[in-house]
Tab-separated table of C-alpha atoms and ligand atoms in Angstrom:
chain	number	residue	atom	x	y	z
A	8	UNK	CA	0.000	0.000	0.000
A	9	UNK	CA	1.758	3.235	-1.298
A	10	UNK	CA	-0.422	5.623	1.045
A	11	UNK	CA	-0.445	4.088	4.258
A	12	UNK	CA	-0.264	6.220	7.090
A	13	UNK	CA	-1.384	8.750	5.162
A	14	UNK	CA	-4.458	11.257	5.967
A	15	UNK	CA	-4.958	13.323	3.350
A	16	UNK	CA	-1.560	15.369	2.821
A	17	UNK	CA	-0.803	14.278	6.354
A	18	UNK	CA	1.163	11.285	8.465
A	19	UNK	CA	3.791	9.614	6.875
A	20	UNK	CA	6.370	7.266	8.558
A	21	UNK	CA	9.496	9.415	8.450
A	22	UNK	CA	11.797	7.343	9.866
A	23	UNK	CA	15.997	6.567	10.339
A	24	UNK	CA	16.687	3.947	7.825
A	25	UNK	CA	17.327	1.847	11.201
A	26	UNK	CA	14.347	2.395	12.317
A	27	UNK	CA	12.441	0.120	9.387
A	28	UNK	CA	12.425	-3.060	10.087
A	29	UNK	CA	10.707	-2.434	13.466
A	30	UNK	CA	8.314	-0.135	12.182
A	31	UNK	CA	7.181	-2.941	9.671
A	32	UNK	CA	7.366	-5.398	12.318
A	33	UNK	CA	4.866	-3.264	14.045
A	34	UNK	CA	2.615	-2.234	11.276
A	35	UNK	CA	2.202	-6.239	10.614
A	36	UNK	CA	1.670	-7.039	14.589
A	37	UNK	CA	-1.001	-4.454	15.172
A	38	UNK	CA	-2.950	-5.011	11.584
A	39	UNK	CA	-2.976	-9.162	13.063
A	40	UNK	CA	-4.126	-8.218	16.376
A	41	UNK	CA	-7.111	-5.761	14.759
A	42	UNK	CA	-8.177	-8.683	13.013
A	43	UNK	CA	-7.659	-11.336	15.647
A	44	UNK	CA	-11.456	-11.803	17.783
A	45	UNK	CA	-9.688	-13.024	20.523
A	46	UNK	CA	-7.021	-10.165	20.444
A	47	UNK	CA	-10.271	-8.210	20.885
A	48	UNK	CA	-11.556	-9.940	23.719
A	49	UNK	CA	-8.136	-9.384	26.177
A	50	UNK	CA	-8.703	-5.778	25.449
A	51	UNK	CA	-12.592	-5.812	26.311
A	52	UNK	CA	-11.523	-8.144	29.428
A	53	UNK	CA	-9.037	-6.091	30.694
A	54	UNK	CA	-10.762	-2.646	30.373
A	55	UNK	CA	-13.565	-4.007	32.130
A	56	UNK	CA	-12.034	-5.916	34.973
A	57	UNK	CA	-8.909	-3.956	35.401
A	58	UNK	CA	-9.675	-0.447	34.091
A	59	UNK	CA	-12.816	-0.122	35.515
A	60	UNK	CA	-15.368	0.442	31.850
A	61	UNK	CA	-17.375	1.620	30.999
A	62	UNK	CA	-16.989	4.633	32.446
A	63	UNK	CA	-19.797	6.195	33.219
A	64	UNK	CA	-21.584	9.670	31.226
A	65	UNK	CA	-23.281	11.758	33.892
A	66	UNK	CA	-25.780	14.212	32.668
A	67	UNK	CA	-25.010	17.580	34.174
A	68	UNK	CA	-28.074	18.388	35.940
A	69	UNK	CA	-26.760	21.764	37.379
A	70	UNK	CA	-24.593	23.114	34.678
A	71	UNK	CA	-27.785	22.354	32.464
A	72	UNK	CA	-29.626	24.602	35.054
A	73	UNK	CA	-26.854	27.431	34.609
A	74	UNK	CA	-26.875	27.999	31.115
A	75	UNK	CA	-30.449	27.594	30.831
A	76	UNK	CA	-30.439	26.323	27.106
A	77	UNK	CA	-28.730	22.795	26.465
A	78	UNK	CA	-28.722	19.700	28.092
A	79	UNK	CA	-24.572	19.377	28.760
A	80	UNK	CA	-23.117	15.212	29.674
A	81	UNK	CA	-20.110	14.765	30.546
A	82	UNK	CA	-18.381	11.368	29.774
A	83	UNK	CA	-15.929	10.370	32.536
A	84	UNK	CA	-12.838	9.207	31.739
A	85	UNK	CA	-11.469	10.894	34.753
A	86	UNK	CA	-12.685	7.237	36.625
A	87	UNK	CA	-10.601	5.264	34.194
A	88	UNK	CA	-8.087	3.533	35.903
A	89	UNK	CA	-5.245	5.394	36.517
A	90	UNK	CA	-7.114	8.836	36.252
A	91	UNK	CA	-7.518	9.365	32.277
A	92	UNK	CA	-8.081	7.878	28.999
A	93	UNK	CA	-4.192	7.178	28.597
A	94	UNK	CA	-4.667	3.698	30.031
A	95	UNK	CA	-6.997	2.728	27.195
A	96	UNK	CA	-4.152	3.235	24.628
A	97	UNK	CA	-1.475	1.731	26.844
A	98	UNK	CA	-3.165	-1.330	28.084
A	99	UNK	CA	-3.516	-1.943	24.374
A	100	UNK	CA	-0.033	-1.808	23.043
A	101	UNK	CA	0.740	-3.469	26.533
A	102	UNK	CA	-1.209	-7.005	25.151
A	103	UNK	CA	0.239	-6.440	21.829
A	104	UNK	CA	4.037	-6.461	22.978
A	105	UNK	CA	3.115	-9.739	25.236
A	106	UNK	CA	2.090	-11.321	21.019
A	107	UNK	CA	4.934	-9.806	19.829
A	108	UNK	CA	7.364	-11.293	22.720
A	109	UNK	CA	8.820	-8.000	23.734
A	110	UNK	CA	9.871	-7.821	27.787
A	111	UNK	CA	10.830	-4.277	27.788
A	112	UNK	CA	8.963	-1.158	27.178
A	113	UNK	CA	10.025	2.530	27.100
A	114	UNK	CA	7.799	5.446	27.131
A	115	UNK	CA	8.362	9.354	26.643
A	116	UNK	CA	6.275	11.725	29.605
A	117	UNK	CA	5.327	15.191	30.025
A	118	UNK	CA	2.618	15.238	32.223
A	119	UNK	CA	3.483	12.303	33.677
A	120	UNK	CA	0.106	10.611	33.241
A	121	UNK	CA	0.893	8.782	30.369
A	122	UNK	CA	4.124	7.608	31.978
A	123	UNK	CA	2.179	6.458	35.324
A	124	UNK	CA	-0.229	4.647	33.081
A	125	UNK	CA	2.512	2.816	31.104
A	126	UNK	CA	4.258	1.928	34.359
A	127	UNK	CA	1.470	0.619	35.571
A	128	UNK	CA	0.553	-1.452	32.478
A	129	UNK	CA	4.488	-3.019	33.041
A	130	UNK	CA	3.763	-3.606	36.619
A	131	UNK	CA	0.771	-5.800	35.815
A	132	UNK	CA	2.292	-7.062	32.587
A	133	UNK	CA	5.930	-7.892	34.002
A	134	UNK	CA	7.640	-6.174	31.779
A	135	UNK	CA	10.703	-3.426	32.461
A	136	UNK	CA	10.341	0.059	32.163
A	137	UNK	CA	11.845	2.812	31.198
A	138	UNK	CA	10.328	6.598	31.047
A	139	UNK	CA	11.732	9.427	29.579
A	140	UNK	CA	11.231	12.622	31.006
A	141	UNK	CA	12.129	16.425	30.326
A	142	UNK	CA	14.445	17.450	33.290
A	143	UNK	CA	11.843	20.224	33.411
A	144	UNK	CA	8.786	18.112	33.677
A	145	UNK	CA	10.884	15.954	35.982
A	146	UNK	CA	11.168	18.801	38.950
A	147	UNK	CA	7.345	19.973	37.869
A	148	UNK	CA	5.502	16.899	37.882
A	149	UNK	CA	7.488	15.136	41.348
A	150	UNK	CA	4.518	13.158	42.520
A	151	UNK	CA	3.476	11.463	38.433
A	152	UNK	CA	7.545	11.039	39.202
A	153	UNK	CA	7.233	9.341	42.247
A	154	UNK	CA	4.669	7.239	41.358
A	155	UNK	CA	6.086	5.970	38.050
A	156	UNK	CA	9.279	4.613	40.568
A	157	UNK	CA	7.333	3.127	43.155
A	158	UNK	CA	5.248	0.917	40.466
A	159	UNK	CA	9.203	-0.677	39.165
A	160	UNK	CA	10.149	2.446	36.263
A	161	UNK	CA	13.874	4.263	35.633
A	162	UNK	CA	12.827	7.595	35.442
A	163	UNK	CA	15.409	9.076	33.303
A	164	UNK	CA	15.629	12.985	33.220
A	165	UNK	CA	16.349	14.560	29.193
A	166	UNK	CA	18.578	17.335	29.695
A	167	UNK	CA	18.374	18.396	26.048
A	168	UNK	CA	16.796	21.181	23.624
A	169	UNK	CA	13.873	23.228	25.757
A	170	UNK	CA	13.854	19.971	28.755
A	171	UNK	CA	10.052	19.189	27.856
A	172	UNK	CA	8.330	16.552	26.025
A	173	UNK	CA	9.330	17.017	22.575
A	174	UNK	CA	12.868	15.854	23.518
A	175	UNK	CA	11.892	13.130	25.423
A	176	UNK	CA	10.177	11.888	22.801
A	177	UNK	CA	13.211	12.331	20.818
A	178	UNK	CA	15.471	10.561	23.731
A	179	UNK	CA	12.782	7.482	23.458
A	180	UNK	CA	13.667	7.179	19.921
A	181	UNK	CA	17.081	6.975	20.708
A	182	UNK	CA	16.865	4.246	23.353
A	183	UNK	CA	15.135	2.190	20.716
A	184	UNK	CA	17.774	2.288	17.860
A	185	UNK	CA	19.872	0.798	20.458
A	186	UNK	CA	17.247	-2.341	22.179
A	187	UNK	CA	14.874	-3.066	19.295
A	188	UNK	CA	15.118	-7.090	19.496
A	189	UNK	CA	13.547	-6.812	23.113
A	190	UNK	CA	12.130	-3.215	23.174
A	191	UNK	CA	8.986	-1.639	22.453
A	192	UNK	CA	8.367	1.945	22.612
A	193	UNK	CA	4.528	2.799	23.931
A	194	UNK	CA	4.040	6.184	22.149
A	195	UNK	CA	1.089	8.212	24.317
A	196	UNK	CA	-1.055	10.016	21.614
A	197	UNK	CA	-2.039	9.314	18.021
A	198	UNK	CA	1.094	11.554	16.567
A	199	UNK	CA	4.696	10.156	15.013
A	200	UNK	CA	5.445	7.626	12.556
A	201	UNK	CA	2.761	5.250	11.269
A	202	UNK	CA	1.388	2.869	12.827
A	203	UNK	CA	0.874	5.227	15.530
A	204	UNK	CA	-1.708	7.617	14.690
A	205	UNK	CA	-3.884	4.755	13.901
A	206	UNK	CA	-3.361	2.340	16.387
A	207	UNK	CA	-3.161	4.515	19.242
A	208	UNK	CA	-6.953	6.123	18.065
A	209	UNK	CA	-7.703	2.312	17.638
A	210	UNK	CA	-7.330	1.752	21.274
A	211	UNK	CA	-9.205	5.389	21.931
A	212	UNK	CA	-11.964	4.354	20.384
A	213	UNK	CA	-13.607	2.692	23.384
A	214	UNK	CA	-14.514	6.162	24.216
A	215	UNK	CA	-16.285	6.766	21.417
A	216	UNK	CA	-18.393	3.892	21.115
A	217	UNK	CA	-19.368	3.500	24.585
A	218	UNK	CA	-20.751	7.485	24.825
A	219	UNK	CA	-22.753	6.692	21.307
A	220	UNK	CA	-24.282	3.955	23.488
A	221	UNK	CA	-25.381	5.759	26.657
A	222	UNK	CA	-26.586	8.932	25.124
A	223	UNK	CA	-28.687	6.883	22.830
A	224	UNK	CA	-30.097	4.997	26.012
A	225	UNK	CA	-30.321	8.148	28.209
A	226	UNK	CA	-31.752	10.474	25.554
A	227	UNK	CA	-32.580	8.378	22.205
A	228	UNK	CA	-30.502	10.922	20.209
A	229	UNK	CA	-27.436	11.745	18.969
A	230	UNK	CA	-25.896	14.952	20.655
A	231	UNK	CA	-25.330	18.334	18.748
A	232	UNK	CA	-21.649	19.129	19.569
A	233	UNK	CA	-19.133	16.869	21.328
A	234	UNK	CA	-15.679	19.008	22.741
A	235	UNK	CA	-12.580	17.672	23.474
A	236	UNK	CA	-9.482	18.741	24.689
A	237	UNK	CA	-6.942	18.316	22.057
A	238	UNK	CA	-2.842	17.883	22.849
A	239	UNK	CA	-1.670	15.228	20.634
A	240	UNK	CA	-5.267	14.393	20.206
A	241	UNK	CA	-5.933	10.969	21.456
A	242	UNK	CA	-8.671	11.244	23.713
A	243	UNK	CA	-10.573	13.572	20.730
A	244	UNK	CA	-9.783	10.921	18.286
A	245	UNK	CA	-11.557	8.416	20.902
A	246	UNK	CA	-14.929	10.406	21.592
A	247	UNK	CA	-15.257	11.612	17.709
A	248	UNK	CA	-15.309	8.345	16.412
A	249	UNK	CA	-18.513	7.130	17.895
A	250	UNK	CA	-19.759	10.452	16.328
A	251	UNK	CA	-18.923	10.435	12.514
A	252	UNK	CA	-22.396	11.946	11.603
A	253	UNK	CA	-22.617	14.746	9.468
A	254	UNK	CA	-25.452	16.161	11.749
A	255	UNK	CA	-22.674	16.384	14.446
A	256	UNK	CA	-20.381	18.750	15.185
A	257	UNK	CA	-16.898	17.941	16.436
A	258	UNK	CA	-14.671	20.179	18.495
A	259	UNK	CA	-10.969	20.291	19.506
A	260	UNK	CA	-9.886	22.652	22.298
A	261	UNK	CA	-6.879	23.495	21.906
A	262	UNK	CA	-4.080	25.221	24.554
A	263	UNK	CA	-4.809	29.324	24.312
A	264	UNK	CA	-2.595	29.613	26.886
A	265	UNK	CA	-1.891	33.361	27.540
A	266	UNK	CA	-4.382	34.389	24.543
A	267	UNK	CA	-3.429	33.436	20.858
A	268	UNK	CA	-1.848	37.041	20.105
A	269	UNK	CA	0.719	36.587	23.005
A	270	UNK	CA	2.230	34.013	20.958
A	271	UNK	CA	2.599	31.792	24.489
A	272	UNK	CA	0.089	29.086	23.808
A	273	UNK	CA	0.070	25.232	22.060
A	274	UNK	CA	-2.622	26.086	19.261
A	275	UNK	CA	-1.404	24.512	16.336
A	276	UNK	CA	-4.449	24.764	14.202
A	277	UNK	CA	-7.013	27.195	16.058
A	278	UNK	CA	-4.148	29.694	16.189
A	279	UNK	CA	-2.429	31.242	13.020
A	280	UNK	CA	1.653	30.735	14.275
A	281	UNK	CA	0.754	26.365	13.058
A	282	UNK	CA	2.697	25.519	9.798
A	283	UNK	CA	2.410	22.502	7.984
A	284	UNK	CA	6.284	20.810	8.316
A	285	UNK	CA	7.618	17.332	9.156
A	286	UNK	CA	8.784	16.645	13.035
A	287	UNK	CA	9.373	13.468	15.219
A	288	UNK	CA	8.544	10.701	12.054
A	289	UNK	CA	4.979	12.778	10.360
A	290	UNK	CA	3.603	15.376	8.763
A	291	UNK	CA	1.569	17.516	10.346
A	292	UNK	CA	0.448	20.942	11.789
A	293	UNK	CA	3.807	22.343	14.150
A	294	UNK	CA	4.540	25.359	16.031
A	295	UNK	CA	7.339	26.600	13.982
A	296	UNK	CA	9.072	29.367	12.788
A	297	UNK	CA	10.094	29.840	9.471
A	298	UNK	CA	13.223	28.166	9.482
A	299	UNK	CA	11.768	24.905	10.922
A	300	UNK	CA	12.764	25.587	14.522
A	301	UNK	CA	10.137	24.489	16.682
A	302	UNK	CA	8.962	27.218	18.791
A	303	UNK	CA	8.089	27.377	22.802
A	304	UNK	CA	4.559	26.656	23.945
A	305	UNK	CA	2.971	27.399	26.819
A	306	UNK	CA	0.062	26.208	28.521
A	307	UNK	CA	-1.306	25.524	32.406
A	308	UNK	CA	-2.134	22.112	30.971
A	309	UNK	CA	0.738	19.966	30.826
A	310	UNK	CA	-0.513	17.453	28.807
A	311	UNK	CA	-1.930	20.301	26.414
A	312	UNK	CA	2.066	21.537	25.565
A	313	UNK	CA	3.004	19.903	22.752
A	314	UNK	CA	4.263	21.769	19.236
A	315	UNK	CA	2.685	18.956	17.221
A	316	UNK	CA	-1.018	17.679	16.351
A	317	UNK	CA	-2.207	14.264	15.195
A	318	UNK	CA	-2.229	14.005	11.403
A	319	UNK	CA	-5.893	12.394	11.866
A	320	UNK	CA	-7.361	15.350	12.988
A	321	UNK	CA	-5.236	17.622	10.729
A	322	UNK	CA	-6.877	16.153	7.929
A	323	UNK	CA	-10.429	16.031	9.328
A	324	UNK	CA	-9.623	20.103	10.261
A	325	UNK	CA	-8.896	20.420	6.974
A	326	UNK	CA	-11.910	18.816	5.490
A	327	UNK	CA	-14.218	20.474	7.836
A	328	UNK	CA	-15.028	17.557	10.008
A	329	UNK	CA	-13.344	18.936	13.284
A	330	UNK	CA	-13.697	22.591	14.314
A	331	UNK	CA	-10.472	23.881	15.991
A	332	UNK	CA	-10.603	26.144	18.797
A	333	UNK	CA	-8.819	27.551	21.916
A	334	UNK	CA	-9.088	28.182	25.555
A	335	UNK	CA	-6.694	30.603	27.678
A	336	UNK	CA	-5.530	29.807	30.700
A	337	UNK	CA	-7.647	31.945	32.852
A	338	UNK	CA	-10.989	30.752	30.625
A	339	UNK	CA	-9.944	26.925	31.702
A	340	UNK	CA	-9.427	28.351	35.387
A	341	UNK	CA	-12.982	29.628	35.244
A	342	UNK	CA	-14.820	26.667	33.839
A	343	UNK	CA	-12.551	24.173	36.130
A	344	UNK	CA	-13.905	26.603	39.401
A	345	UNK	CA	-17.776	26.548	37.766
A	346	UNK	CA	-17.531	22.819	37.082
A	347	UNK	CA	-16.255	21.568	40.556
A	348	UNK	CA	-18.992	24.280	42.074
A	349	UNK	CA	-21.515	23.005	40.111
A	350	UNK	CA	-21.417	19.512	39.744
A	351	UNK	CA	-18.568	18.189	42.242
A	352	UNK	CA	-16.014	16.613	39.694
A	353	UNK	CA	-12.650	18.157	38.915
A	354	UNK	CA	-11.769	17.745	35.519
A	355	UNK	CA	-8.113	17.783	34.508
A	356	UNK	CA	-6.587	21.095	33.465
A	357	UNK	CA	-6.662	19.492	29.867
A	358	UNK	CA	-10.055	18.623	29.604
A	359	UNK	CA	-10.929	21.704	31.442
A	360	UNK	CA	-10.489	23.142	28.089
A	361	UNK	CA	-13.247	20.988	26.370
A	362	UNK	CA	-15.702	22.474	29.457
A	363	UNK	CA	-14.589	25.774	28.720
A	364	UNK	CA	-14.990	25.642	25.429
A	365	UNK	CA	-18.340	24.378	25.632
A	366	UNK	CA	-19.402	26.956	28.228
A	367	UNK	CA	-18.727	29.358	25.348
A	368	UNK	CA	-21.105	28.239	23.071
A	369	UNK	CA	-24.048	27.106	25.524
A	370	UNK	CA	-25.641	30.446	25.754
A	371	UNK	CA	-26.636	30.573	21.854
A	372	UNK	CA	-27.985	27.047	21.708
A	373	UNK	CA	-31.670	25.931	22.955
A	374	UNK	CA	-33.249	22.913	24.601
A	375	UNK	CA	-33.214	21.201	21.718
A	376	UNK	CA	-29.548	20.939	21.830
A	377	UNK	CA	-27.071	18.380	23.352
A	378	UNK	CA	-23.660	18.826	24.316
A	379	UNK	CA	-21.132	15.886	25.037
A	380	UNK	CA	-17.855	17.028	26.725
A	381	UNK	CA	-14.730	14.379	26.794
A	382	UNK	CA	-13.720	14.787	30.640
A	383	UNK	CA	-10.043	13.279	29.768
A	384	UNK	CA	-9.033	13.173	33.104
A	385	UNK	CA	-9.346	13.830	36.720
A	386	UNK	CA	-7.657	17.319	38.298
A	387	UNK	CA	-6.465	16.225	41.373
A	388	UNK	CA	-3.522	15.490	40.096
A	389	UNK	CA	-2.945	19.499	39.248
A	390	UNK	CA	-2.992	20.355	42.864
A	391	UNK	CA	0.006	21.986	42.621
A	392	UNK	CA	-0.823	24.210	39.626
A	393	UNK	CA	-4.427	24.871	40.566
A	394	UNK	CA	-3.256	26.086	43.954
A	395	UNK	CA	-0.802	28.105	42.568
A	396	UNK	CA	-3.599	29.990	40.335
A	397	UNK	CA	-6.494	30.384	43.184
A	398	UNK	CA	-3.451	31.714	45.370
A	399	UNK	CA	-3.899	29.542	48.206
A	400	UNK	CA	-2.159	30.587	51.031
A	401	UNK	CA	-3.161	27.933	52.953
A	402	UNK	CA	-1.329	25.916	50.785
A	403	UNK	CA	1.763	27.252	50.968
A	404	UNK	CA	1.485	27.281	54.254
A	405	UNK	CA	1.872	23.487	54.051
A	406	UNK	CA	4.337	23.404	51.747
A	407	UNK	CA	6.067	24.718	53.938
A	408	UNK	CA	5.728	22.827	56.678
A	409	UNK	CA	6.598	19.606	54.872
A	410	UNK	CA	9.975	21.408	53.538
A	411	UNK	CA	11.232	21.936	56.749
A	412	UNK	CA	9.753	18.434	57.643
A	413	UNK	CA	12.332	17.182	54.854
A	414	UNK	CA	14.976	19.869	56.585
A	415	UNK	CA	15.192	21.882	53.308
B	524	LIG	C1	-2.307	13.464	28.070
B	524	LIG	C2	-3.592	14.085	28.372
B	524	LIG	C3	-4.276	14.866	27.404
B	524	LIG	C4	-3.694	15.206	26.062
B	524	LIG	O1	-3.489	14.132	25.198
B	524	LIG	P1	-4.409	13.809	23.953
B	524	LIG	O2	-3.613	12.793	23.214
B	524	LIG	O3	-4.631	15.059	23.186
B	524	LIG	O4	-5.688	13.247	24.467
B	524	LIG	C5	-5.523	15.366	27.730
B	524	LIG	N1	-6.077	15.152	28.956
B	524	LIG	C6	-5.450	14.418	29.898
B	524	LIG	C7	-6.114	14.237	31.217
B	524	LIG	C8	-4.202	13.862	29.640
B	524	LIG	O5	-3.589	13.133	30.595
C-alpha cells in the first residue's frame, strides 16, 4: 500500500533507515491483532475488569440549570483507571508487545500521566520500564515522578533542547535504535510515525463507542456538539469516532494559553503561528518558525504543551469535520472553578479546556440541543498548579511545613 499512514496530505512514517524493520514489524503485529477476535476480547476483558469500563456519562443536571439552554453530559474518563483515557491506549499496546514477545517497554512523559499509566501497564504485565522525562517536567511533575518509581520504572531525566516533552520523545527514539530485538516503545497520543496515529486512536476508540451507546439509552438521540481537549489528540480521536455523523459537530480545544496574540500558547491549528512541516517521524500541523525551529509553547495544561497535532485530525480540520478552537488559561481556570462548584467533579486542566470551550457556546444554543464534553481526566492530580492559580495561602502554608519536615 503506497499511502499508508497517510491522511490526506498528512502522516507519513518518516523514519531513520534503522528504524524500518521495526516499524514494519509493528505495522504487521497491530494489523494481526485488529483482526484477531480473541485479540479483541483481552482488550474488552481487561478494560472491564482492570480499568474499571465503561466509564460512566453523567448528565449535568446543574450546569444544564446554569446555562439555561442545552442539556450538557459529561463522559468520565477521569474514573478510568489510573485517572484518564491514557490507560486505554497503553493497556492496548501493553497485550500487543506480550504477542509480539517484547519484555521491555520505554515510554516518553510530560505530564506524567501517560508515563504512570505505562508503568502501571508493566507492573501488571511484568515487563521493564523505562520513562523518559524532560528534566523540566521531571522537577514539575514530582509526585506522576514518584509514582512511576514506586510501580518498578527508571525515570530518566532529558537534559536536552527546551527539557520538555518534545525531547523526550526524541530521547525514546534513541533508546530504541539501540534495544529493538527486546524493546517496544509505547508512544502516548495518536502523533509520530505510522502505525501510531492509527493504532493509538484504535485503542481510543472505546470512548467513542461506549458514549454513542449511553446517550442513545439516556436520551434516544445523537448529541449536537461533542468538545474535546486536544494535545496530541488521542482522547478527541476516541470520543469523535462514535460520532462520525454529518449532523454532528466535532470540536478540539486546543491550549490558548496566555491568549493566541501573546504568541505563548500550544494552538497549532485554532491559532495562526501552526505551519504545515515534518517533526518526530509525520507530517503535520507544528509550532514553527520559518526556518523549521520548533517554537516554545505554553500552557497551564501539561498534557496540552506539545508543538505537534495528530495528522488524523489535521486532515479532518482540513476537510471540515473537526472545528479547531482555543481556551486561555484563565478561561480553563474559570470553567474548572464553575464545574467543581456546580457539579462536584474536577476535571483535569486538559479537559478543562473541552468544558470551557463548551461553556462558550451554551448560551446561543436551545433545549433542543445536546452537548457531550470528553472529561479526559481527573484534576487532582494538578494540585500543585491549581493552587498556585487560586493563590492559596493555605497551601503554601503546608508546603512549607513539609519542607522543613524534609529539613530543606
Ligand atoms: C495526556 C492528556 C491529554 C492530552 O493528550 P491527547 O492525546 O490530546 O488526548 C488530555 N487530557 C489528559 C487528562 C491527559 O492526561
Amino acid at each position: 500500500m503506497k499511502n499508508r499512514g497517510y491522511y490526506g496530505a498528512f502522516g507519513g512514517a518518516f523514519l531513520p533507515e534503522i528504524l524500518v524493520a521495526t516499524f514494519e514489524e509493528l505495522v504487521k503485529a497491530f494489523e494481526e491483532a485488529r483482526q484477531d477476535p480473541g485479540f479483541r476480547r483481552e482488550f474488552e476483558e481487561i478494560m472491564t475488569n482492570y480499568c474499571g469500563r465503561p466509564t460512566p456519562l453523567t448528565f449535568a443536571e446543574n450546569l444544564t440549570k446554569h446555562f439555561g439552554g442545552p442539556r450538557i453530559y459529561i463522559k468520565r474518563e477521569d474514573l478510568n483507571h489510573t485517572g484518564a483515557h491514557k490507560a486505554n491506549n497503553v493497556m492496548g499496546q501493553g497485550l500487543l508487545v506480550k504477542r509480539m514477545g517484547k519484555s521491555r517497554v520505554i515510554a516518553e512523559t510530560g505530564a506524567g500521566q501517560h508515563g504512570v499509566a505505562t508503568a502501571t501497564m508493566a507492573a501488571k504485565f511484568g515487563f521493564q520500564c523505562t520513562i523518559y522525562m524532560g528534566e523540566k517536567d521531571v522537577d514539575r511533575q514530582r509526585p506522576n515522578v514518584f509514582w512511576m518509581e514506586r510501580l518498578g520504572a527508571d525515570v530518566v531525566p532529558v537534559r536536552d533542547g527546551s527539557r520538555i516533552l518534545k525531547d523526550a520523545i526524541n530521547e525514546a527514539f534513541r533508546d530504541w535504535v539501540g534495544h529493538m530485538e527486546d524493546t517496544h516503545y509505547v508512544l502516548g497520543t495518536a502523533c509520530g510515525p505510522h502505525p501510531y496515529p492509527e493504532m493509538v486512536s484504535y485503542f481510543q476508540s472505546i470512548i467513542g463507542m461506549e458514549a454513542r451507546n449511553q446517550i442513545m439509552e439516556q436520551e434516544g438521540r445523537l448529541p449536537t456538539r461533542v468538545f474535546a481537549c486536544a494535545g496530541g489528540g488521542s482522547n478527541a480521536l476516541g470520543v469523535f469516532s462514535g460520532f462520525p455523523d454529518d449532523s454532528i459537530e466535532r470540536v478540539a480545544v486546543e491550549a490558548g494559553g496566555k491568549g493566541l496574540e501573546s504568541g505563548r500558547h500550544a494552538a497549532r491549528i485554532a491559532s495562526k503561528d501552526g505551519n504545515i512541516g515534518v517533526a518526530q517521524g509525520y507530517k503535520s500541523y507544528f509550532l514553527q518558525d520559518s526556518d523549521g525551529q520548533m517554537r516554545e509553547t505554553h500552557s497551564v495544561a501539561a498534557g496540552l504543551d506539545y508543538v505537534g497535532v495528530s495528522p488524523i485530525l489535521a486532515a479532518m480540520a482540513k476537510e471540515g469535520r473537526v472545528r479547531f478552537e482555543a481556551a486561555t488559561d484563565r478561561e480553563v481556570l474559570e470553567a474548572l472553578t464553575l464545574t467543581m462548584n456546580k457539579e462536584g467533579v474536577i476535571p483535569a486542566l486538559e479537559s478543562a479546556h473541552a468544558f470551557a470551550q463548551a461553556f462558550k457556546e451554551a448560551p446561543d444554543l436551545s433545549g433542543e440541543d445536546i452537548l457531550l464534553i470528553n472529561q479526559s481526566g481527573r484534576g487532582d492530580k494538578d494540585i500543585f498548579t491549581i493552587a498556585d492559580a487560586y493563590n492559596d495561602s493555605a497551601w503554601g502554608d503546608f508546603i512549607r511545613e513539609r519542607a522543613d519536615h524534609y529539613g530543606a
